[in-house]
Coordinates of C-alpha atoms and ligand atoms in Angstrom, one line a residue:
X1 CA 0.1 0.1 0.0
X2 CA 1.2 3.5 -0.9
X3 CA 2.1 5.7 2.3
X4 CA -0.4 8.2 1.2
X5 CA -3.3 5.7 1.1
X6 CA -2.3 4.4 4.4
X7 CA -2.3 7.9 5.6
X8 CA -5.6 8.5 4.2
X9 CA -6.9 5.2 6.3
X10 CA -5.3 6.3 9.7
X11 CA -6.7 10.0 9.0
X12 CA -10.3 8.6 8.2
X13 CA -10.4 6.3 11.6
X14 CA -13.2 7.3 14.0
X15 CA -11.3 7.1 17.4
X16 CA -14.5 8.0 19.4
X17 CA -15.9 4.4 18.7
X18 CA -14.2 1.8 20.1
X19 CA -11.6 0.1 18.3
X20 CA -12.0 -2.1 15.1
X21 CA -11.2 -5.9 15.5
X22 CA -9.4 -6.7 12.2
X23 CA -5.9 -5.6 11.4
X24 CA -4.4 -3.6 10.3
X25 CA -7.1 -1.1 10.9
X26 CA -7.3 -1.7 14.6
X27 CA -3.4 -0.5 14.7
X28 CA -4.5 2.6 12.4
X29 CA -6.8 3.5 15.2
X30 CA -4.3 3.4 17.8
X31 CA -1.5 5.2 15.6
X32 CA -4.1 8.0 15.5
X33 CA -5.0 8.1 19.0
X34 CA -1.4 8.2 20.1
X35 CA -0.7 10.7 17.4
X36 CA -3.2 13.4 19.1
X37 CA -1.8 12.7 22.6
X38 CA 1.8 13.3 21.1
X39 CA 0.6 16.6 19.4
X40 CA -0.9 17.9 22.8
X41 CA 2.4 17.1 24.5
X42 CA 4.4 18.8 21.8
X43 CA 2.4 21.9 22.5
X44 CA 3.1 21.7 26.1
X45 CA 6.8 21.3 25.6
X46 CA 7.2 23.4 22.8
X47 CA 9.4 20.9 20.9
X48 CA 9.0 17.4 19.2
X49 CA 9.1 14.4 21.1
X50 CA 11.9 12.2 20.5
X51 CA 12.5 8.7 20.0
X52 CA 15.5 6.1 20.1
X53 CA 16.2 2.6 18.9
X54 CA 18.9 0.5 19.8
X55 CA 19.1 -2.7 17.8
X56 CA 21.0 -5.9 18.7
X57 CA 21.2 -8.9 16.7
X58 CA 20.8 -10.1 13.2
X59 CA 19.2 -8.2 10.2
X60 CA 16.1 -10.0 11.1
X61 CA 16.1 -7.7 14.1
X62 CA 17.4 -4.6 12.1
X63 CA 14.5 -4.9 9.5
X64 CA 12.0 -5.4 12.5
X65 CA 13.5 -2.0 14.0
X66 CA 12.6 -0.2 10.8
X67 CA 9.1 -1.1 11.1
X68 CA 8.8 -0.1 14.6
X69 CA 10.4 3.3 13.7
X70 CA 8.1 3.5 11.0
X71 CA 5.2 3.3 13.6
X72 CA 6.9 5.6 16.1
X73 CA 7.6 8.4 13.3
X74 CA 3.9 8.1 12.1
X75 CA 2.7 8.7 15.6
X76 CA 4.8 11.8 15.7
X77 CA 8.0 10.8 17.1
X78 CA 11.4 12.3 15.7
X79 CA 14.3 10.0 15.5
X80 CA 16.9 11.0 17.9
X81 CA 20.7 9.6 18.1
X82 CA 21.0 9.7 21.8
X83 CA 19.2 7.5 24.7
X84 CA 18.3 10.8 26.5
X85 CA 15.0 10.7 24.6
X86 CA 11.3 11.0 25.3
X87 CA 11.1 7.0 24.2
X88 CA 13.8 4.5 24.3
X89 CA 13.4 1.1 22.8
X90 CA 15.8 -1.7 22.8
X91 CA 15.5 -4.5 20.2
X92 CA 17.2 -7.3 21.7
X93 CA 18.7 -10.5 20.8
X94 CA 19.5 -13.5 22.7
X95 CA 21.8 -15.8 20.6
X96 CA 24.4 -15.6 22.6
X97 CA 24.7 -14.8 26.6
X98 CA 26.6 -11.7 26.2
X99 CA 24.2 -10.0 24.2
X100 CA 21.9 -10.3 27.0
X101 CA 24.4 -9.0 29.1
X102 CA 24.7 -5.7 27.1
X103 CA 20.9 -5.1 27.6
X104 CA 20.9 -5.2 31.3
X105 CA 24.1 -3.0 31.3
X106 CA 22.2 -0.3 29.5
X107 CA 18.8 -0.7 31.2
X108 CA 20.6 0.4 34.5
X109 CA 22.0 3.7 32.9
X110 CA 18.3 4.3 31.4
X111 CA 17.0 4.6 35.1
X112 CA 19.3 7.8 35.3
X113 CA 17.7 9.4 32.2
X114 CA 14.4 8.5 33.6
X115 CA 15.2 10.4 36.8
X116 CA 15.8 13.3 34.8
X117 CA 12.6 13.2 32.4
X118 CA 10.0 11.3 34.4
X119 CA 7.8 11.3 31.2
X120 CA 10.6 9.2 29.3
X121 CA 9.3 5.7 28.0
X122 CA 11.3 2.6 28.2
X123 CA 10.5 -0.1 25.7
X124 CA 12.0 -3.6 25.4
X125 CA 11.2 -5.8 22.4
X126 CA 13.0 -8.8 20.1
X127 CA 14.2 -12.2 21.0
X128 CA 15.5 -11.8 24.7
X129 CA 11.9 -11.0 25.7
X130 CA 10.4 -14.5 24.6
X131 CA 12.5 -15.8 27.3
X132 CA 10.6 -16.3 30.8
X133 CA 13.6 -15.8 33.0
X134 CA 14.3 -12.6 31.5
X135 CA 11.0 -11.1 31.9
X136 CA 11.0 -12.2 35.7
X137 CA 14.5 -10.4 36.4
X138 CA 13.2 -7.3 34.5
X139 CA 9.8 -7.2 36.6
X140 CA 12.2 -7.6 39.5
X141 CA 15.0 -5.5 39.1
X142 CA 14.2 -2.8 36.5
X143 CA 10.8 -1.3 37.2
X144 CA 11.7 1.4 34.8
X145 CA 10.8 -0.5 32.0
X146 CA 7.1 0.7 30.4
X147 CA 6.3 -1.8 27.9
X148 CA 7.8 -5.2 26.8
X149 CA 6.5 -7.1 23.8
X150 CA 8.1 -10.1 21.8
X151 CA 8.6 -11.2 18.3
X152 CA 5.5 -12.1 17.3
X153 CA 3.4 -8.7 18.1
X154 CA 5.6 -6.1 16.8
X155 CA 2.6 -4.8 14.8
X156 CA 0.9 -4.3 17.9
X157 CA 3.1 -1.3 19.1
X158 CA 0.6 1.6 18.6
X159 CA -1.8 -0.5 20.5
X160 CA 0.6 -1.3 23.5
X161 CA 1.6 2.7 23.7
X162 CA -1.9 3.5 24.1
X163 CA -2.7 1.0 26.8
X164 CA 0.4 2.6 28.7
X165 CA -0.9 6.2 28.1
X166 CA -4.3 5.8 28.4
X167 CA -5.6 3.1 30.6
X168 CA -6.5 3.9 34.1
X169 CA -3.9 1.8 35.8
X170 CA -1.5 3.1 33.1
X171 CA 1.3 3.1 35.6
X172 CA 2.0 -0.7 35.5
X173 CA 4.3 -2.4 33.4
X174 CA 2.7 -3.6 29.9
X175 CA 3.7 -7.2 29.1
X176 CA 2.5 -8.6 26.2
X177 CA 4.4 -11.7 24.9
X178 CA 3.1 -14.2 22.4
X179 CA 4.1 -17.7 22.2
X180 CA 3.8 -18.3 18.8
X181 CA 1.4 -17.0 15.9
X182 CA 1.1 -17.8 12.2
X183 CA -0.4 -14.4 11.8
X184 CA 1.5 -12.1 9.4
X185 CA 0.3 -8.5 9.4
X186 CA 1.1 -6.5 6.1
X187 CA 0.2 -2.8 5.3
X188 CA 1.8 -1.2 8.1
X189 CA 4.1 1.8 8.7
X190 CA 8.1 1.4 7.8
X191 CA 10.7 3.6 7.9
X192 CA 13.8 2.1 5.7
X193 CA 17.4 2.9 6.7
X194 CA 18.7 3.3 3.4
X195 CA 16.9 4.6 0.2
X196 CA 18.7 2.5 -2.3
X197 CA 18.9 -0.9 -0.8
X198 CA 16.6 -2.9 1.9
X199 CA 15.9 -6.1 3.7
X200 CA 12.7 -7.8 2.8
X201 CA 11.2 -10.5 4.9
X202 CA 10.7 -13.6 3.1
X203 CA 9.6 -15.8 5.8
X204 CA 9.6 -15.7 9.9
X205 CA 10.8 -18.3 12.4
X206 CA 12.7 -21.6 12.2
X207 CA 11.8 -25.2 12.4
X208 CA 15.3 -26.5 12.5
X209 CA 16.1 -26.8 16.1
X210 CA 20.0 -27.0 15.9
X211 CA 20.5 -28.3 19.3
X212 CA 22.9 -25.2 20.5
X213 CA 20.2 -22.4 19.2
X214 CA 17.6 -20.3 20.9
X215 CA 16.1 -18.9 17.9
X216 CA 13.2 -21.6 17.1
X217 CA 12.4 -21.3 21.0
X218 CA 12.2 -17.3 20.7
X219 CA 11.1 -16.7 17.0
X220 CA 8.5 -19.8 16.8
X221 CA 7.7 -21.7 13.8
X222 CA 8.3 -21.2 10.3
X223 CA 6.0 -19.2 8.2
X224 CA 6.5 -17.9 4.5
X225 CA 5.1 -14.4 3.2
X226 CA 2.9 -14.9 0.2
X227 CA 5.3 -14.3 -2.8
X228 CA 2.7 -12.0 -4.5
X229 CA 3.4 -9.9 -1.1
X230 CA 7.1 -10.1 -1.6
X231 CA 7.2 -9.1 -5.0
X232 CA 4.9 -6.2 -4.6
X233 CA 6.8 -4.8 -1.8
X234 CA 10.0 -5.1 -3.8
X235 CA 8.4 -3.3 -6.8
X236 CA 7.3 -0.5 -4.8
X237 CA 10.8 -0.2 -3.1
X238 CA 12.3 0.0 -6.7
X239 CA 9.9 2.5 -7.4
X240 CA 11.3 4.3 -4.9
X241 CA 14.6 4.0 -5.8
X242 CA 15.9 0.7 -4.0
X243 CA 18.6 -1.0 -6.5
X244 CA 19.8 -3.8 -4.2
X245 CA 17.5 -6.1 -1.9
X246 CA 18.4 -8.9 0.9
X247 CA 15.7 -11.6 1.0
X248 CA 15.7 -12.6 5.0
X249 CA 14.9 -15.9 6.4
X250 CA 16.4 -18.0 9.0
X251 CA 16.6 -20.6 6.7
X252 CA 15.4 -19.3 3.0
X253 CA 16.1 -22.6 1.4
X254 CA 12.8 -23.8 3.0
X255 CA 10.9 -20.9 1.9
X256 CA 7.4 -21.7 0.8
X257 CA 6.7 -25.1 2.5
X258 CA 3.9 -23.6 4.9
X259 CA 2.1 -21.6 1.9
X260 CA -1.4 -23.0 0.8
X261 CA 0.5 -23.1 -2.7
X262 CA 4.0 -24.0 -1.8
X263 CA 6.7 -23.0 -4.0
X264 CA 10.4 -23.0 -3.8
X265 CA 12.9 -20.5 -2.9
X266 CA 14.5 -20.6 -6.3
X267 CA 11.0 -19.9 -7.9
X268 CA 10.6 -17.1 -5.9
X269 CA 14.2 -15.9 -6.8
X270 CA 12.9 -16.2 -10.5
X271 CA 9.8 -14.1 -10.0
X272 CA 11.9 -11.5 -8.0
X273 CA 14.6 -11.3 -10.8
X274 CA 12.1 -10.4 -13.6
X275 CA 11.2 -7.0 -11.2
X276 CA 12.4 -4.4 -13.9
X277 CA 14.9 -1.9 -12.5
X278 CA 15.9 -4.0 -9.6
X279 CA 19.9 -4.5 -10.0
X280 CA 20.9 -7.0 -7.1
X281 CA 19.6 -9.6 -5.0
X282 CA 21.1 -11.1 -1.9
X283 CA 19.8 -13.6 0.6
X284 CA 20.4 -14.7 4.1
X285 CA 20.6 -17.3 5.5
X286 CA 21.2 -20.7 3.6
X287 CA 20.8 -23.9 5.4
X288 CA 23.1 -26.4 3.8
X289 CA 20.7 -29.4 4.4
X290 CA 18.3 -27.5 2.3
X291 CA 20.2 -25.8 -0.4
X292 CA 18.9 -27.3 -3.8
X293 CA 20.1 -28.0 -7.2
X294 CA 17.6 -25.8 -8.6
X295 CA 19.0 -22.9 -6.5
X296 CA 22.5 -23.4 -7.7
X297 CA 21.3 -23.5 -11.0
X298 CA 19.2 -20.1 -10.7
X299 CA 22.4 -18.4 -9.1
X300 CA 24.6 -19.7 -12.0
X301 CA 22.0 -18.2 -14.6
X302 CA 21.2 -14.8 -13.1
X303 CA 22.8 -11.6 -13.4
X304 CA 21.3 -10.0 -10.5
X305 CA 21.7 -12.4 -7.7
X306 CA 25.0 -11.4 -6.2
X307 CA 27.9 -13.9 -6.3
X308 CA 27.9 -14.3 -2.5
X309 CA 26.6 -17.4 -0.5
X310 CA 26.6 -17.3 3.2
X311 CA 26.6 -21.1 4.3
X312 CA 27.1 -21.7 7.8
X313 CA 29.2 -24.6 8.5
X314 CA 28.8 -24.7 12.5
X315 CA 31.8 -27.5 12.6
X316 CA 33.7 -29.6 10.2
X317 CA 33.2 -32.6 12.4
X318 CA 30.5 -35.1 11.3
X319 CA 30.1 -36.4 14.8
X320 CA 29.3 -33.1 16.2
X321 CA 27.3 -31.7 13.3
X322 CA 25.1 -34.7 14.3
X323 CA 24.8 -33.9 17.7
X324 CA 24.0 -30.5 16.8
X325 CA 21.1 -31.6 14.7
X326 CA 22.5 -30.1 11.2
X327 CA 21.6 -33.0 9.2
X328 CA 24.7 -33.1 7.0
X329 CA 28.1 -34.5 7.4
X330 CA 31.3 -32.8 6.6
X331 CA 31.6 -34.7 3.4
X332 CA 28.1 -33.5 2.5
X333 CA 29.0 -30.0 2.9
X334 CA 32.4 -30.0 1.0
X335 CA 30.3 -31.9 -1.9
X336 CA 27.9 -29.0 -1.7
X337 CA 30.8 -26.4 -2.1
X338 CA 32.2 -28.3 -4.8
X339 CA 29.0 -28.4 -6.8
X340 CA 28.3 -24.5 -6.2
X341 CA 31.8 -23.7 -7.5
X342 CA 31.3 -25.9 -10.4
X343 CA 28.4 -23.7 -11.4
X344 CA 29.7 -20.5 -9.9
X345 CA 33.1 -20.5 -10.0
X346 CA 34.0 -17.2 -8.7
X347 CA 31.5 -16.9 -5.9
X348 CA 32.3 -15.7 -2.4
X349 CA 32.0 -17.9 0.5
X350 CA 31.2 -17.0 3.8
X351 CA 30.0 -19.0 6.6
X352 CA 29.4 -19.3 10.4
X353 CA 31.4 -21.5 12.9
X354 CA 30.9 -22.4 16.8
X355 CA 34.1 -23.1 18.8
X356 CA 33.5 -25.2 22.2
X357 CA 30.3 -27.0 21.3
X358 CA 29.7 -29.4 24.3
X359 CA 32.2 -32.4 23.7
X360 CA 34.3 -30.8 21.0
X361 CA 37.6 -32.9 21.3
X362 CA 40.8 -31.8 19.5
X363 CA 39.9 -34.3 16.7
X364 CA 36.6 -32.6 16.2
X365 CA 38.4 -29.3 16.0
X366 CA 41.1 -30.4 13.5
X367 CA 38.1 -31.4 11.0
X368 CA 36.6 -27.7 11.4
X369 CA 40.3 -26.3 10.6
X370 CA 40.6 -28.9 7.7
X371 CA 37.3 -27.7 6.1
X372 CA 38.2 -24.2 6.6
X373 CA 41.5 -25.1 4.8
X374 CA 39.9 -27.1 2.1
X375 CA 36.9 -24.5 1.4
X376 CA 39.0 -21.1 1.6
X377 CA 36.3 -18.8 3.0
X378 CA 36.3 -15.2 1.7
X379 CA 35.1 -14.5 5.4
X380 CA 33.9 -16.4 8.5
X381 CA 31.9 -15.3 11.6
X382 CA 33.4 -17.3 14.4
X383 CA 31.6 -17.8 17.6
X384 CA 32.6 -19.1 21.3
X385 CA 29.7 -21.7 22.0
X386 CA 27.4 -20.0 24.4
X387 CA 25.0 -22.2 26.6
X388 CA 21.4 -21.2 26.0
X389 CA 19.0 -22.5 28.7
X390 CA 16.2 -24.2 27.2
X391 CA 18.0 -25.9 24.5
X392 CA 19.3 -29.6 24.2
X393 CA 23.0 -28.6 24.1
X394 CA 22.6 -26.5 27.4
X395 CA 22.0 -30.1 29.3
X396 CA 24.7 -32.0 27.5
X397 CA 27.6 -32.9 29.9
X398 CA 31.5 -32.3 28.8
X399 CA 31.3 -28.5 28.4
X400 CA 34.4 -27.9 27.2
X401 CA 36.8 -25.9 29.5
X402 CA 37.2 -22.1 28.8
X403 CA 40.8 -22.1 28.4
X404 CA 40.5 -24.9 25.8
X405 CA 37.8 -22.8 23.8
X406 CA 39.7 -19.6 23.8
X407 CA 42.9 -21.3 22.6
X408 CA 40.9 -23.1 19.6
X409 CA 39.3 -19.9 18.9
X410 CA 42.3 -18.0 18.6
X411 CA 43.8 -20.7 16.2
X412 CA 40.7 -20.9 14.2
X413 CA 40.8 -17.1 13.6
X414 CA 43.9 -17.1 12.7
X415 CA 43.4 -19.6 10.0
X416 CA 40.3 -17.9 8.5
X417 CA 42.0 -14.4 8.6
X418 CA 45.2 -15.6 6.8
X419 CA 43.2 -17.5 4.2
X420 CA 40.5 -14.8 3.7
X421 CA 43.4 -12.1 3.1
X422 CA 44.9 -14.4 0.3
X423 CA 41.7 -14.6 -1.3
X424 CA 40.9 -10.9 -1.2
X425 CA 44.3 -10.2 -2.6
X426 CA 43.0 -12.2 -5.7
X427 CA 40.8 -9.1 -6.7
X428 CA 43.5 -6.4 -6.5
X429 CA 43.8 -4.9 -10.1
X430 CA 40.4 -6.2 -11.2
X431 CA 37.5 -3.6 -11.9
X432 CA 34.3 -4.5 -9.4
X433 CA 31.1 -2.9 -9.6
X434 CA 30.4 -1.3 -6.3
X435 CA 27.3 0.0 -4.8
X436 CA 28.2 3.1 -3.2
X437 CA 26.6 3.4 0.5
X438 CA 27.9 6.1 2.3
X439 CA 30.7 8.6 3.3
X440 CA 33.6 7.0 4.9
X441 CA 33.3 7.3 8.9
X442 CA 36.8 8.3 9.3
X443 CA 37.9 10.1 6.2
X444 CA 35.4 12.0 4.7
X445 CA 37.0 12.1 1.3
X446 CA 36.4 8.6 0.8
X447 CA 33.0 6.8 0.0
X448 CA 32.4 3.1 1.0
X449 CA 30.4 0.7 -0.8
X450 CA 30.2 -3.0 -1.5
X451 CA 31.3 -5.4 -4.4
X452 CA 28.8 -8.0 -5.4
X453 CA 31.1 -10.3 -3.5
X454 CA 30.1 -8.2 -0.3
X455 CA 33.7 -7.1 0.1
X456 CA 34.0 -3.5 1.4
X457 CA 35.7 -0.6 -0.9
X458 CA 36.7 2.4 0.1
X459 CA 37.5 4.9 -2.7
X460 CA 37.9 8.7 -3.3
X461 CA 34.3 10.2 -4.3
X462 CA 31.4 12.3 -3.3
X463 CA 28.4 12.0 -1.7
X464 CA 26.5 12.2 -5.3
X465 CA 27.5 8.8 -6.0
X466 CA 25.4 7.1 -2.9
X467 CA 22.9 4.8 -4.1
X468 CA 24.5 4.1 -7.5
X469 CA 26.5 0.9 -9.0
X470 CA 29.9 2.1 -10.4
X471 CA 33.0 0.0 -11.6
X472 CA 35.9 0.8 -9.1
X473 CA 39.2 -0.5 -9.7
X474 CA 40.8 -2.5 -6.8
X475 CA 44.1 -1.1 -6.0
X476 CA 45.0 -2.5 -2.5
X477 CA 43.9 -5.2 -0.4
X478 CA 43.5 -4.7 3.4
X479 CA 42.4 -8.1 4.2
X480 CA 38.9 -7.2 5.5
X481 CA 38.6 -4.5 3.0
X482 CA 39.9 -3.0 -0.3
X483 CA 41.2 0.6 -1.3
X484 CA 39.8 1.2 -4.8
X485 CA 39.5 4.2 -7.6
X486 CA 36.3 4.9 -9.3
X487 CA 37.2 4.4 -13.2
X488 CA 34.2 6.4 -14.6
X489 CA 30.7 6.7 -15.0
X490 CA 27.9 4.8 -13.2
X491 CA 26.5 1.8 -15.0
Ligands
SAH501 N1 19.6 -19.0 10.9 C1 21.0 -19.2 10.7 C2 21.5 -18.3 11.9 C3 21.3 -17.7 13.2 S1 22.2 -17.4 14.5 C4 21.8 -20.2 10.2 O1 21.2 -21.3 10.5 O2 22.7 -20.1 9.8 C5 23.6 -16.8 13.8 C6 24.9 -18.0 14.1 O3 25.0 -17.4 15.5 C7 24.8 -19.2 13.9 O4 25.0 -19.4 12.5 C8 25.7 -19.8 14.9 O5 26.9 -19.9 14.3 C9 25.7 -18.7 15.9 N2 25.0 -19.4 17.1 C10 23.8 -19.5 17.5 N3 23.6 -20.4 18.7 C11 24.7 -20.2 19.3 C12 25.4 -20.3 20.6 N4 24.4 -20.8 21.3 N5 26.6 -20.3 20.8 C13 27.5 -19.8 19.9 N6 27.2 -19.5 18.7 C14 25.8 -19.7 18.2
SF4_502 FE1 19.2 -21.3 14.8 FE2 19.7 -23.7 13.5 FE3 17.5 -22.4 13.0 FE4 19.7 -21.1 12.3 S1 18.9 -23.1 11.4 S2 18.4 -20.0 13.2 S3 21.1 -21.8 13.6 S4 18.0 -23.6 14.6
F3S503 FE1 19.4 -12.7 17.9 FE2 17.1 -12.9 17.3 FE3 18.3 -12.6 15.3 S1 18.1 -14.4 18.8 S2 20.7 -13.4 15.9 S3 18.0 -11.2 17.1 S4 16.6 -13.9 15.4

């Protein structure tokens, strides 16, 4: 739906009646109600009300935060880059313990800001809020929190805010966590971070239950969006100037299975490819067990799908992969990589690896190093295993001692970096098409962009290039990024 059409519908809501039952009209009703309140407050204070969103975790959360900001700005909040705002929202992650610790640390700090601005609202949402232990701790120790919601009801933000502001016992903490849902509410406000690229959810949740991972518990069962809705969203993004999209799902390779008329991920890609004006397609994440020949084929044929695949390995040991519930062996993985490279010889491959999964022996770890060496990843995210309460791995005996894990982690990181630097060096002297994204944070005479293979490139240029895909000569490799020079007009 066009923004103006949504605005017309919000404007037309009669807020003297009870709210409608159906979505998204119900939310439009509450948006209008809160908007009136914010208008009044603006007059009282003689300034705009501000909001600040801090996002932890993955691309899925980043995308959710855009939707949240969309709702907040439509209600009248102005985005602020400091946490001393009228409304502060943390969109949390709980994939590893340290993600949780960060949130508790910051919540303590927010208490002080609230003392200075008693009308300040503190809101928590995201994956961490789906854990009952977290909710008990917040209820007990962080009474300064006003609203908590989870991952299934982001669309209800306006309604929850209205509850907090207008209900008679509105001083209480509003907690609204859903265990799971099959509902997908479309047609809500949305504030995209970039005008030229963006993430598009194609599915929500995860059914894989890898034994270390908390995501299926906090994001619920897998459900796919209708292909028509996805294509329509991308079409309208392209109309607004977007040239690159990233299709998002915990396991995009199982896209479509829950639809009334199932289609495969490769079929969806074919439909997306046909959208005129769209130049680059990325997707994340691919589970190796579900990566089909059809997808490899489509990737090989397409000139819009970027030559980059993120293919999480987790471990190179077939024994551990079984206990991790990954449904592939070391050999399956290596065969898959060969197959992908035979159709897409210069594809860039990246991965995720966990070190110190319960019971990991030196032999298991050596298998991981072996795969890293044989594949030669362009880059790898390496994680120290973190015990997540409620997952099968958390109750496994033989947790690996911290110093052993740390030592293995350093060895892995070394290897990954040396091999990645070698691969990155191969591009020096070539010309790559770069999507120019922003002015370099440190040196403002430089622009920063990404190659099709997802390498970062810094090169001299100016802001007018932002959002364009231009040829850049790669002059120097710094291991993680390149220094380049623009060699002419945009493509
Ligand atoms: N759905 C994606 C990834 C989601 S989480 C996939 O399957 O690849 C991102 C990464 O976090 C995972 O790939 C894994 O490497 C890491 N991870 C998940 N749970 C973890 C845990 N308990 N400890 C350490 N790393 C973990
Ligand atoms: Fe977690 Fe596995 Fe699902 Fe990825 S596929 S989100 S690692 S359970
Ligand atoms: Fe974290 Fe939730 Fe993503 S746990 S990694 S934000 S799905």
